[in-house]
Amino acid sequence: MTLDQIKYVLELGNTGSFSKASSNLFISQSALSLAIQNLEKELGQPLFSRTSRGVFPTPFGKSFIRYVT
C-alpha cells in the first residue's frame, strides 16, 4: 500500500467517479483503475462497487476510508 493509493481511494470515495477522480488527481483513468485494483488485491477485498451510476464504497471500503482519514 502506498500513500498515492490511499490518496486515490479518498478522491474516488469523494467523487464517486473514476473519470472525475482521475481528472482531479492529474492521472489517467486507467492508471487510477489499476492502482485501485492492485490495492484491492493486496487487501483481499473490494473497496468499491462499480455500477453504471458510478462507484460506491463497499462496507469494507467505508471502514477503510474512515480508518485512513
N, CA and C atoms as an extended XYZ file, in Angstrom:
207
Properties=species:S:1:pos:R:3:atomname:S:1:resname:S:1:resid:I:1 pbc="F F F"
N         0.852       -1.171        0.000 N   MET     1
C         0.000        0.000        0.000 CA  MET     1
C         0.899        1.236        0.000 C   MET     1
N         0.562        2.151       -0.898 N   THR     2
C         1.346        3.379       -0.987 CA  THR     2
C         0.485        4.571       -0.581 C   THR     2
N         1.148        5.670       -0.294 N   LEU     3
C         0.411        6.893        0.032 CA  LEU     3
C        -0.423        7.363       -1.155 C   LEU     3
N         0.097        7.167       -2.361 N   ASP     4
C        -0.672        7.538       -3.551 CA  ASP     4
C        -1.960        6.731       -3.634 C   ASP     4
N        -1.891        5.433       -3.360 N   GLN     5
C        -3.093        4.601       -3.403 CA  GLN     5
C        -4.126        5.083       -2.380 C   GLN     5
N        -3.668        5.460       -1.209 N   ILE     6
C        -4.589        5.980       -0.193 CA  ILE     6
C        -5.230        7.274       -0.683 C   ILE     6
N        -4.426        8.137       -1.274 N   LYS     7
C        -4.942        9.398       -1.829 CA  LYS     7
C        -5.971        9.108       -2.925 C   LYS     7
N        -5.718        8.112       -3.748 N   TYR     8
C        -6.636        7.744       -4.823 CA  TYR     8
C        -7.961        7.232       -4.264 C   TYR     8
N        -7.898        6.401       -3.227 N   VAL     9
C        -9.114        5.871       -2.604 CA  VAL     9
C        -9.955        7.012       -2.046 C   VAL     9
N        -9.324        7.941       -1.369 N   LEU    10
C       -10.054        9.068       -0.784 CA  LEU    10
C       -10.715        9.922       -1.864 C   LEU    10
N        -9.999       10.190       -2.926 N   GLU    11
C       -10.564       11.011       -4.010 CA  GLU    11
C       -11.695       10.271       -4.722 C   GLU    11
N       -11.521        8.991       -4.948 N   LEU    12
C       -12.564        8.207       -5.596 CA  LEU    12
C       -13.805        8.122       -4.714 C   LEU    12
N       -13.591        7.995       -3.418 N   GLY    13
C       -14.713        7.988       -2.483 CA  GLY    13
C       -15.449        9.318       -2.475 C   GLY    13
N       -14.717       10.423       -2.612 N   ASN    14
C       -15.337       11.756       -2.618 CA  ASN    14
C       -16.106       12.041       -3.906 C   ASN    14
N       -15.555       11.619       -5.036 N   THR    15
C       -16.174       11.949       -6.317 CA  THR    15
C       -17.175       10.911       -6.785 C   THR    15
N       -16.945        9.644       -6.460 N   GLY    16
C       -17.830        8.587       -6.926 CA  GLY    16
C       -17.707        8.297       -8.410 C   GLY    16
N       -16.588        8.724       -8.995 N   SER    17
C       -16.398        8.560      -10.437 CA  SER    17
C       -14.910        8.420      -10.743 C   SER    17
N       -14.572        7.398      -11.533 N   PHE    18
C       -13.172        7.234      -11.923 CA  PHE    18
C       -12.717        8.389      -12.801 C   PHE    18
N       -13.575        8.852      -13.694 N   SER    19
C       -13.152        9.934      -14.587 CA  SER    19
C       -12.934       11.243      -13.828 C   SER    19
N       -13.837       11.584      -12.900 N   LYS    20
C       -13.660       12.810      -12.119 CA  LYS    20
C       -12.443       12.711      -11.208 C   LYS    20
N       -12.288       11.561      -10.544 N   ALA    21
C       -11.161       11.387       -9.633 CA  ALA    21
C        -9.837       11.451      -10.389 C   ALA    21
N        -9.762       10.793      -11.534 N   SER    22
C        -8.506       10.812      -12.289 CA  SER    22
C        -8.189       12.218      -12.785 C   SER    22
N        -9.211       12.957      -13.178 N   SER    23
C        -9.006       14.340      -13.613 CA  SER    23
C        -8.490       15.197      -12.453 C   SER    23
N        -9.097       15.046      -11.288 N   ASN    24
C        -8.673       15.817      -10.110 CA  ASN    24
C        -7.266       15.454       -9.661 C   ASN    24
N        -6.875       14.196       -9.877 N   LEU    25
C        -5.558       13.725       -9.447 CA  LEU    25
C        -4.490       13.903      -10.521 C   LEU    25
N        -4.898       14.339      -11.708 N   PHE    26
C        -3.987       14.545      -12.836 CA  PHE    26
C        -3.273       13.255      -13.241 C   PHE    26
N        -4.032       12.154      -13.256 N   ILE    27
C        -3.513       10.879      -13.751 CA  ILE    27
C        -4.535       10.306      -14.721 C   ILE    27
N        -4.127        9.315      -15.488 N   SER    28
C        -5.065        8.703      -16.425 CA  SER    28
C        -6.062        7.829      -15.673 C   SER    28
N        -7.201        7.642      -16.279 N   GLN    29
C        -8.242        6.815      -15.681 CA  GLN    29
C        -7.762        5.371      -15.540 C   GLN    29
N        -7.012        4.897      -16.515 N   SER    30
C        -6.512        3.521      -16.456 CA  SER    30
C        -5.481        3.349      -15.337 C   SER    30
N        -4.661        4.368      -15.096 N   ALA    31
C        -3.682        4.292      -14.007 CA  ALA    31
C        -4.386        4.264      -12.651 C   ALA    31
N        -5.442        5.051      -12.521 N   LEU    32
C        -6.219        5.061      -11.283 CA  LEU    32
C        -6.889        3.711      -11.066 C   LEU    32
N        -7.506        3.193      -12.096 N   SER    33
C        -8.187        1.902      -12.008 CA  SER    33
C        -7.211        0.792      -11.625 C   SER    33
N        -6.046        0.789      -12.236 N   LEU    34
C        -5.030       -0.226      -11.939 CA  LEU    34
C        -4.534       -0.111      -10.498 C   LEU    34
N        -4.321        1.103      -10.026 N   ALA    35
C        -3.862        1.312       -8.654 CA  ALA    35
C        -4.900        0.821       -7.646 C   ALA    35
N        -6.179        1.091       -7.912 N   ILE    36
C        -7.251        0.644       -7.016 CA  ILE    36
C        -7.360       -0.881       -7.058 C   ILE    36
N        -7.286       -1.455       -8.241 N   GLN    37
C        -7.345       -2.916       -8.375 CA  GLN    37
C        -6.200       -3.585       -7.626 C   GLN    37
N        -5.004       -3.021       -7.736 N   ASN    38
C        -3.849       -3.589       -7.041 CA  ASN    38
C        -4.019       -3.505       -5.523 C   ASN    38
N        -4.545       -2.399       -5.044 N   LEU    39
C        -4.774       -2.249       -3.614 CA  LEU    39
C        -5.842       -3.225       -3.132 C   LEU    39
N        -6.918       -3.363       -3.895 N   GLU    40
C        -7.965       -4.319       -3.532 CA  GLU    40
C        -7.415       -5.742       -3.493 C   GLU    40
N        -6.558       -6.059       -4.432 N   LYS    41
C        -5.926       -7.383       -4.467 CA  LYS    41
C        -5.040       -7.583       -3.240 C   LYS    41
N        -4.288       -6.560       -2.882 N   GLU    42
C        -3.407       -6.620       -1.711 CA  GLU    42
C        -4.213       -6.779       -0.416 C   GLU    42
N        -5.332       -6.071       -0.318 N   LEU    43
C        -6.158       -6.130        0.881 CA  LEU    43
C        -7.050       -7.363        0.909 C   LEU    43
N        -7.280       -7.959       -0.250 N   GLY    44
C        -8.078       -9.173       -0.320 CA  GLY    44
C        -9.579       -8.943       -0.323 C   GLY    44
N        -9.998       -7.696       -0.478 N   GLN    45
C       -11.424       -7.365       -0.501 CA  GLN    45
C       -11.637       -6.155       -1.397 C   GLN    45
N       -12.805       -6.081       -2.036 N   PRO    46
C       -13.092       -4.896       -2.852 CA  PRO    46
C       -13.371       -3.676       -1.980 C   PRO    46
N       -12.863       -2.548       -2.414 N   LEU    47
C       -13.112       -1.280       -1.714 CA  LEU    47
C       -14.315       -0.563       -2.300 C   LEU    47
N       -14.577       -0.799       -3.589 N   PHE    48
C       -15.638       -0.087       -4.280 CA  PHE    48
C       -16.503       -1.044       -5.086 C   PHE    48
N       -17.765       -0.687       -5.167 N   SER    49
C       -18.714       -1.382       -6.021 CA  SER    49
C       -18.877       -0.522       -7.266 C   SER    49
N       -18.615       -1.100       -8.416 N   ARG    50
C       -18.684       -0.356       -9.670 CA  ARG    50
C       -20.036       -0.632      -10.329 C   ARG    50
N       -20.785        0.439      -10.612 N   THR    51
C       -22.082        0.315      -11.265 CA  THR    51
C       -22.139        1.288      -12.430 C   THR    51
N       -23.208        1.201      -13.202 N   SER    52
C       -23.377        2.141      -14.320 CA  SER    52
C       -23.656        3.555      -13.819 C   SER    52
N       -24.080        3.683      -12.569 N   ARG    53
C       -24.359        5.004      -11.983 CA  ARG    53
C       -23.139        5.637      -11.313 C   ARG    53
N       -22.084        4.870      -11.163 N   GLY    54
C       -20.886        5.399      -10.524 CA  GLY    54
C       -20.210        4.362       -9.660 C   GLY    54
N       -19.381        4.848       -8.783 N   VAL    55
C       -18.585        3.992       -7.913 CA  VAL    55
C       -18.976        4.286       -6.471 C   VAL    55
N       -19.267        3.228       -5.719 N   PHE    56
C       -19.698        3.393       -4.338 CA  PHE    56
C       -18.842        2.523       -3.423 C   PHE    56
N       -18.432        3.039       -2.272 N   PRO    57
C       -17.636        2.229       -1.348 CA  PRO    57
C       -18.439        1.036       -0.824 C   PRO    57
N       -17.789       -0.104       -0.752 N   THR    58
C       -18.380       -1.270       -0.109 CA  THR    58
C       -18.337       -1.032        1.398 C   THR    58
N       -18.991       -1.864        2.193 N   PRO    59
C       -18.865       -1.703        3.649 CA  PRO    59
C       -17.398       -1.727        4.105 C   PRO    59
N       -16.606       -2.627        3.521 N   PHE    60
C       -15.171       -2.648        3.840 CA  PHE    60
C       -14.501       -1.356        3.383 C   PHE    60
N       -14.903       -0.862        2.211 N   GLY    61
C       -14.354        0.391        1.698 CA  GLY    61
C       -14.658        1.571        2.603 C   GLY    61
N       -15.881        1.619        3.130 N   LYS    62
C       -16.247        2.688        4.065 CA  LYS    62
C       -15.389        2.628        5.321 C   LYS    62
N       -15.182        1.428        5.836 N   SER    63
C       -14.331        1.260        7.025 CA  SER    63
C       -12.903        1.685        6.732 C   SER    63
N       -12.408        1.295        5.559 N   PHE    64
C       -11.045        1.653        5.157 CA  PHE    64
C       -10.891        3.165        5.059 C   PHE    64
N       -11.862        3.828        4.432 N   ILE    65
C       -11.806        5.284        4.273 CA  ILE    65
C       -11.837        5.975        5.633 C   ILE    65
N       -12.690        5.505        6.529 N   ARG    66
C       -12.712        6.082        7.886 CA  ARG    66
C       -11.368        5.883        8.579 C   ARG    66
N       -10.787        4.710        8.429 N   TYR    67
C        -9.518        4.401        9.089 CA  TYR    67
C        -8.387        5.301        8.577 C   TYR    67
N        -8.285        5.471        7.272 N   VAL    68
C        -7.181        6.270        6.742 CA  VAL    68
C        -7.414        7.761        6.874 C   VAL    68
N        -8.652        8.139        7.135 N   THR    69
C        -8.945        9.566        7.334 CA  THR    69
C        -8.642        9.912        8.765 C   THR    69
